[in-house]
Short mmCIF file of N, CA, C and O in Angstrom, two decimals:
data_model
loop_
_atom_site.label_atom_id
_atom_site.label_comp_id
_atom_site.label_asym_id
_atom_site.label_seq_id
_atom_site.Cartn_x
_atom_site.Cartn_y
_atom_site.Cartn_z
N MET D 1 -1.22 -5.50 51.09
CA MET D 1 -0.29 -6.05 50.16
C MET D 1 0.81 -6.07 50.83
O MET D 1 1.28 -5.28 51.35
N GLU D 2 1.63 -7.11 50.58
CA GLU D 2 3.35 -7.38 50.70
C GLU D 2 4.01 -6.21 50.68
O GLU D 2 3.97 -5.42 49.42
N LYS D 3 5.00 -5.84 51.56
CA LYS D 3 5.68 -4.59 51.65
C LYS D 3 6.69 -4.48 50.07
O LYS D 3 6.62 -3.59 49.70
N GLU D 4 7.01 -5.76 49.62
CA GLU D 4 7.94 -5.99 48.40
C GLU D 4 6.84 -5.63 47.05
O GLU D 4 7.57 -5.29 45.86
N LEU D 5 5.74 -5.51 47.20
CA LEU D 5 4.98 -5.47 45.92
C LEU D 5 4.80 -3.82 46.07
O LEU D 5 4.05 -3.38 44.95
N ILE D 6 4.80 -3.24 47.09
CA ILE D 6 4.21 -1.60 47.10
C ILE D 6 4.98 -0.66 45.97
O ILE D 6 4.57 -0.04 45.50
N PHE D 7 6.27 -1.20 46.08
CA PHE D 7 7.39 -0.33 45.27
C PHE D 7 8.21 -1.46 44.20
O PHE D 7 8.46 -2.46 44.61
N TYR D 8 8.56 -0.71 42.95
CA TYR D 8 9.29 -1.60 42.34
C TYR D 8 10.79 -0.74 42.49
O TYR D 8 10.57 0.30 42.42
N PRO D 9 12.01 -1.59 42.20
CA PRO D 9 13.10 -1.28 42.44
C PRO D 9 13.48 -0.12 40.92
O PRO D 9 13.00 -0.31 40.03
N ASP D 10 13.82 1.11 41.58
CA ASP D 10 14.35 2.25 40.88
C ASP D 10 12.92 3.06 40.20
O ASP D 10 13.10 4.00 39.59
N PHE D 11 11.85 2.69 40.74
CA PHE D 11 10.81 3.25 40.53
C PHE D 11 9.94 4.26 41.49
O PHE D 11 9.79 3.24 42.48
N ASP D 12 9.96 5.54 41.37
CA ASP D 12 9.56 6.33 42.44
C ASP D 12 7.79 6.30 42.97
O ASP D 12 8.10 7.01 43.76
N HIS D 13 7.19 5.38 42.33
CA HIS D 13 5.72 5.62 42.81
C HIS D 13 5.15 4.24 43.24
O HIS D 13 5.52 3.56 42.58
N PRO D 14 4.65 4.27 44.58
CA PRO D 14 4.03 3.32 45.14
C PRO D 14 2.97 2.42 44.28
O PRO D 14 2.28 3.42 43.40
N ALA D 15 2.67 1.44 44.33
CA ALA D 15 1.53 0.82 43.29
C ALA D 15 0.32 1.19 43.76
O ALA D 15 -0.64 1.52 42.51
N SER D 16 0.24 2.08 44.76
CA SER D 16 -1.49 2.76 45.15
C SER D 16 -1.41 3.56 44.20
O SER D 16 -2.76 4.27 44.28
N GLN D 17 -0.84 4.35 43.78
CA GLN D 17 -0.66 5.62 43.01
C GLN D 17 -1.17 5.44 41.17
O GLN D 17 -1.19 6.38 40.59
N LEU D 18 -0.48 4.13 41.28
CA LEU D 18 -0.75 3.92 39.58
C LEU D 18 -1.97 3.92 39.02
O LEU D 18 -2.81 2.85 39.89
N SER D 19 -2.60 4.07 37.76
CA SER D 19 -3.80 4.13 37.30
C SER D 19 -3.66 3.16 36.46
O SER D 19 -4.46 1.89 36.24
N ALA D 20 -3.27 3.50 35.00
CA ALA D 20 -2.73 2.74 34.15
C ALA D 20 -1.60 2.97 33.27
O ALA D 20 -0.67 3.49 33.74
N PHE D 21 -1.24 1.91 32.42
CA PHE D 21 0.05 1.75 31.63
C PHE D 21 0.09 1.26 30.15
O PHE D 21 -0.95 0.80 29.72
N SER D 22 0.94 1.83 29.33
CA SER D 22 1.07 1.52 28.27
C SER D 22 2.60 1.32 27.89
O SER D 22 3.40 1.93 28.22
N LEU D 23 2.79 0.48 27.29
CA LEU D 23 4.32 0.07 26.62
C LEU D 23 4.73 0.64 25.63
O LEU D 23 3.79 0.16 24.53
N CYS D 24 5.47 1.33 25.07
CA CYS D 24 5.71 2.00 23.73
C CYS D 24 7.24 1.63 23.86
O CYS D 24 8.51 2.47 24.35
N ILE D 25 7.63 0.67 22.53
CA ILE D 25 9.10 0.26 22.67
C ILE D 25 9.57 -0.16 23.78
O ILE D 25 9.25 -1.50 23.90
N ASP D 26 10.44 0.47 24.28
CA ASP D 26 11.18 -0.09 25.84
C ASP D 26 11.01 0.88 26.78
O ASP D 26 11.45 0.68 27.78
N ALA D 27 9.81 1.60 26.55
CA ALA D 27 9.59 2.57 27.79
C ALA D 27 7.97 2.36 28.24
O ALA D 27 7.19 2.27 27.38
N PHE D 28 7.72 2.52 29.76
CA PHE D 28 6.51 2.47 29.99
C PHE D 28 6.06 3.91 30.37
O PHE D 28 6.46 4.53 30.72
N ILE D 29 4.61 4.23 29.67
CA ILE D 29 3.83 5.43 29.71
C ILE D 29 2.74 5.12 30.99
O ILE D 29 2.05 4.11 30.60
N ILE D 30 2.80 5.87 31.95
CA ILE D 30 2.24 5.08 33.21
C ILE D 30 1.31 6.24 33.82
O ILE D 30 2.08 7.62 33.82
N SER D 31 -0.03 6.31 33.79
CA SER D 31 -0.74 7.27 34.47
C SER D 31 -1.02 7.15 36.04
O SER D 31 -1.27 5.82 36.20
N LEU D 32 -0.86 8.28 36.61
CA LEU D 32 -1.09 8.23 38.04
C LEU D 32 -2.35 8.34 38.35
O LEU D 32 -2.94 9.24 37.39
N LYS D 33 -2.82 8.15 39.10
CA LYS D 33 -4.08 8.46 39.99
C LYS D 33 -4.28 10.25 40.12
O LYS D 33 -5.50 10.75 40.04
N THR D 34 -3.19 10.81 40.15
CA THR D 34 -3.27 12.17 40.28
C THR D 34 -3.88 12.70 39.02
O THR D 34 -4.03 14.27 38.91
N GLY D 35 -3.53 12.12 37.89
CA GLY D 35 -3.50 12.59 36.70
C GLY D 35 -2.33 13.12 35.94
O GLY D 35 -2.26 13.17 34.51
N GLU D 36 -1.03 13.21 36.71
CA GLU D 36 0.24 12.99 36.14
C GLU D 36 0.51 11.88 35.26
O GLU D 36 0.20 10.94 35.62
N ILE D 37 1.05 12.00 34.25
CA ILE D 37 1.92 10.87 33.29
C ILE D 37 3.26 10.92 33.67
O ILE D 37 4.16 11.96 33.60
N VAL D 38 3.47 9.98 33.91
CA VAL D 38 5.54 9.62 33.83
C VAL D 38 5.81 8.68 32.72
O VAL D 38 5.23 7.54 32.60
N LYS D 39 6.96 8.42 32.86
CA LYS D 39 7.76 7.88 31.87
C LYS D 39 8.68 6.85 32.74
O LYS D 39 9.41 7.33 33.44
N PHE D 40 8.89 5.47 32.33
CA PHE D 40 10.00 4.53 32.97
C PHE D 40 10.46 4.01 32.22
O PHE D 40 9.60 2.98 31.29
N LYS D 41 11.93 3.32 32.27
CA LYS D 41 12.28 2.51 31.31
C LYS D 41 13.16 1.58 32.22
O LYS D 41 14.41 1.53 32.84
N PRO D 42 12.52 0.62 32.63
CA PRO D 42 13.00 -0.55 33.40
C PRO D 42 14.24 -1.67 32.46
O PRO D 42 14.27 -1.21 31.42
N THR D 43 14.79 -2.03 33.58
CA THR D 43 16.05 -2.67 32.77
C THR D 43 15.43 -4.14 32.43
O THR D 43 16.15 -4.52 31.73
N GLU D 44 14.27 -4.53 33.32
CA GLU D 44 14.01 -5.83 32.60
C GLU D 44 12.49 -5.41 32.45
O GLU D 44 11.60 -5.25 33.26
N ILE D 45 12.12 -5.32 31.18
CA ILE D 45 10.90 -4.97 30.50
C ILE D 45 9.60 -6.03 31.02
O ILE D 45 8.66 -5.61 31.69
N ALA D 46 9.86 -7.41 31.19
CA ALA D 46 9.19 -8.21 31.38
C ALA D 46 8.54 -8.32 32.52
O ALA D 46 7.73 -8.55 33.27
N HIS D 47 9.58 -8.52 33.40
CA HIS D 47 9.71 -8.07 34.81
C HIS D 47 8.53 -7.14 35.42
O HIS D 47 7.98 -7.04 36.23
N PHE D 48 8.93 -6.04 35.28
CA PHE D 48 8.39 -4.48 35.06
C PHE D 48 6.66 -4.82 34.78
O PHE D 48 5.76 -4.58 35.73
N LYS D 49 6.27 -5.37 33.79
CA LYS D 49 5.09 -5.45 33.17
C LYS D 49 4.20 -6.53 34.02
O LYS D 49 3.07 -6.51 34.49
N GLU D 50 5.11 -7.71 34.45
CA GLU D 50 4.60 -8.54 35.35
C GLU D 50 4.06 -8.10 36.75
O GLU D 50 2.67 -8.31 37.37
N TRP D 51 4.87 -7.17 37.05
CA TRP D 51 4.85 -6.54 38.60
C TRP D 51 3.63 -5.64 38.53
O TRP D 51 2.75 -5.58 39.14
N LEU D 52 3.31 -4.67 37.13
CA LEU D 52 2.19 -4.06 37.11
C LEU D 52 0.81 -4.97 37.00
O LEU D 52 -0.16 -4.49 37.74
N ASN D 53 1.27 -5.92 36.65
CA ASN D 53 -0.31 -6.81 36.28
C ASN D 53 -0.47 -7.35 37.79
O ASN D 53 -1.37 -7.61 38.33
N LEU D 54 0.37 -7.84 38.31
CA LEU D 54 0.23 -8.02 39.75
C LEU D 54 -0.22 -7.54 40.41
O LEU D 54 -1.06 -7.97 41.54
N VAL D 55 0.04 -6.12 40.79
CA VAL D 55 -0.66 -4.75 41.36
C VAL D 55 -1.75 -4.20 41.08
O VAL D 55 -1.98 -3.14 41.68
N ASN D 56 -2.22 -5.05 39.91
CA ASN D 56 -3.41 -4.96 39.59
C ASN D 56 -3.68 -3.26 38.36
O ASN D 56 -4.47 -2.58 38.73
N VAL D 57 -2.42 -2.80 37.94
CA VAL D 57 -2.73 -1.62 37.24
C VAL D 57 -3.13 -1.98 35.78
O VAL D 57 -2.62 -2.89 35.12
N ARG D 58 -3.93 -1.26 35.29
CA ARG D 58 -4.75 -1.53 33.83
C ARG D 58 -3.77 -1.23 32.90
O ARG D 58 -2.85 -0.19 32.82
N ASP D 59 -3.60 -2.35 32.05
CA ASP D 59 -2.62 -2.23 30.82
C ASP D 59 -4.20 -1.33 29.88
O ASP D 59 -4.89 -2.36 29.21
N ILE D 60 -3.90 -0.45 29.58
CA ILE D 60 -4.86 0.01 28.30
C ILE D 60 -4.60 -0.61 27.05
O ILE D 60 -5.62 -0.68 26.07
N GLU D 61 -3.81 -1.50 26.64
CA GLU D 61 -3.78 -2.00 25.07
C GLU D 61 -4.42 -3.37 25.52
O GLU D 61 -5.47 -4.09 24.83
N VAL D 62 -4.96 -3.76 26.98
CA VAL D 62 -6.05 -5.02 27.20
C VAL D 62 -7.37 -4.16 27.64
O VAL D 62 -8.08 -4.92 26.91
N ASN D 63 -7.19 -3.07 28.17
CA ASN D 63 -8.54 -2.55 28.76
C ASN D 63 -8.16 -1.12 28.61
O ASN D 63 -7.79 -0.53 29.39
N ASP D 64 -9.03 -0.39 27.84
CA ASP D 64 -8.87 0.95 27.25
C ASP D 64 -9.36 1.89 28.26
O ASP D 64 -9.62 2.91 28.13
N GLY D 65 -10.45 1.13 29.15
CA GLY D 65 -11.14 2.28 30.27
C GLY D 65 -12.85 2.54 29.79
O GLY D 65 -13.51 3.06 30.43
N LEU D 66 -12.94 2.40 28.51
CA LEU D 66 -14.17 2.30 27.79
C LEU D 66 -15.26 1.18 27.79
O LEU D 66 -14.59 0.02 27.69
N SER D 67 -16.55 1.11 28.46
CA SER D 67 -17.47 0.50 28.45
C SER D 67 -17.41 0.03 26.97
O SER D 67 -17.60 0.62 26.22
N SER D 68 -17.57 -1.52 26.68
CA SER D 68 -18.02 -1.78 25.47
C SER D 68 -18.86 -1.27 24.96
O SER D 68 -19.52 -1.16 23.80
N GLY D 69 -20.09 -0.89 25.75
CA GLY D 69 -21.13 -0.52 25.19
C GLY D 69 -21.79 0.90 25.38
O GLY D 69 -22.47 1.72 24.67
N SER D 70 -20.59 1.78 25.97
CA SER D 70 -20.40 3.24 25.52
C SER D 70 -20.45 3.49 24.30
O SER D 70 -19.46 2.88 23.41
N GLU D 71 -20.95 4.41 23.41
CA GLU D 71 -20.37 5.03 22.37
C GLU D 71 -19.80 6.35 22.29
O GLU D 71 -20.39 7.26 22.99
N MET D 72 -18.88 6.82 21.43
CA MET D 72 -18.27 8.16 21.45
C MET D 72 -18.95 9.05 20.61
O MET D 72 -19.57 8.19 19.50
N ARG D 73 -19.21 10.07 20.91
CA ARG D 73 -20.00 11.14 20.11
C ARG D 73 -18.97 11.37 18.87
O ARG D 73 -17.85 11.69 19.05
N ASN D 74 -19.47 11.27 17.68
CA ASN D 74 -18.55 11.59 16.18
C ASN D 74 -18.61 13.49 16.52
O ASN D 74 -19.49 13.65 15.90
N LEU D 75 -17.58 14.06 16.75
CA LEU D 75 -17.69 15.16 16.68
C LEU D 75 -17.34 16.06 15.37
O LEU D 75 -17.24 17.12 15.12
N SER D 76 -17.01 15.05 14.57
CA SER D 76 -16.90 15.55 12.98
C SER D 76 -17.78 15.92 12.63
O SER D 76 -18.17 16.84 11.78
N LYS D 77 -19.21 15.36 12.92
CA LYS D 77 -20.39 15.91 12.33
C LYS D 77 -21.11 16.66 13.43
O LYS D 77 -21.79 16.08 14.35
N THR D 78 -21.35 17.99 12.69
CA THR D 78 -21.80 18.93 13.66
C THR D 78 -23.21 19.41 13.37
O THR D 78 -23.42 18.92 12.16
N SER D 79 -24.08 19.42 14.27
CA SER D 79 -25.42 19.95 13.66
C SER D 79 -25.45 21.19 13.16
O SER D 79 -24.72 22.22 13.17
N PRO D 80 -26.40 21.52 11.90
CA PRO D 80 -26.30 22.58 11.68
C PRO D 80 -26.93 23.87 12.47
O PRO D 80 -27.40 23.71 13.52
N ARG D 81 -25.75 24.98 12.12
CA ARG D 81 -26.25 25.98 13.17
C ARG D 81 -27.43 26.97 12.59
O ARG D 81 -27.86 27.50 11.38
N ILE D 82 -28.24 27.70 13.71
CA ILE D 82 -29.31 28.52 13.23
C ILE D 82 -28.99 29.80 13.56
O ILE D 82 -28.77 29.86 14.73
N PHE D 83 -29.19 30.72 12.75
CA PHE D 83 -28.98 32.31 13.33
C PHE D 83 -30.03 32.95 13.54
O PHE D 83 -31.42 32.82 12.63
#
């Protein structure tokens, strides 16, 4: 990866540490591979989003990380208790 792609100006984390992101109004919520969540408000929203896409960080609005074939278990329906 080219050196200029590793870091985005004024953002403290290298591209290699980023897992996924979401844009909420004017701030990005970014999940790091360590499990930490960080918030970042860039001066140029479109440019930062373009950089995230360029370095292959998953946009959860496009890909939520769940495979289309997997089913979530409905936890509101519990099985009857046997005492």
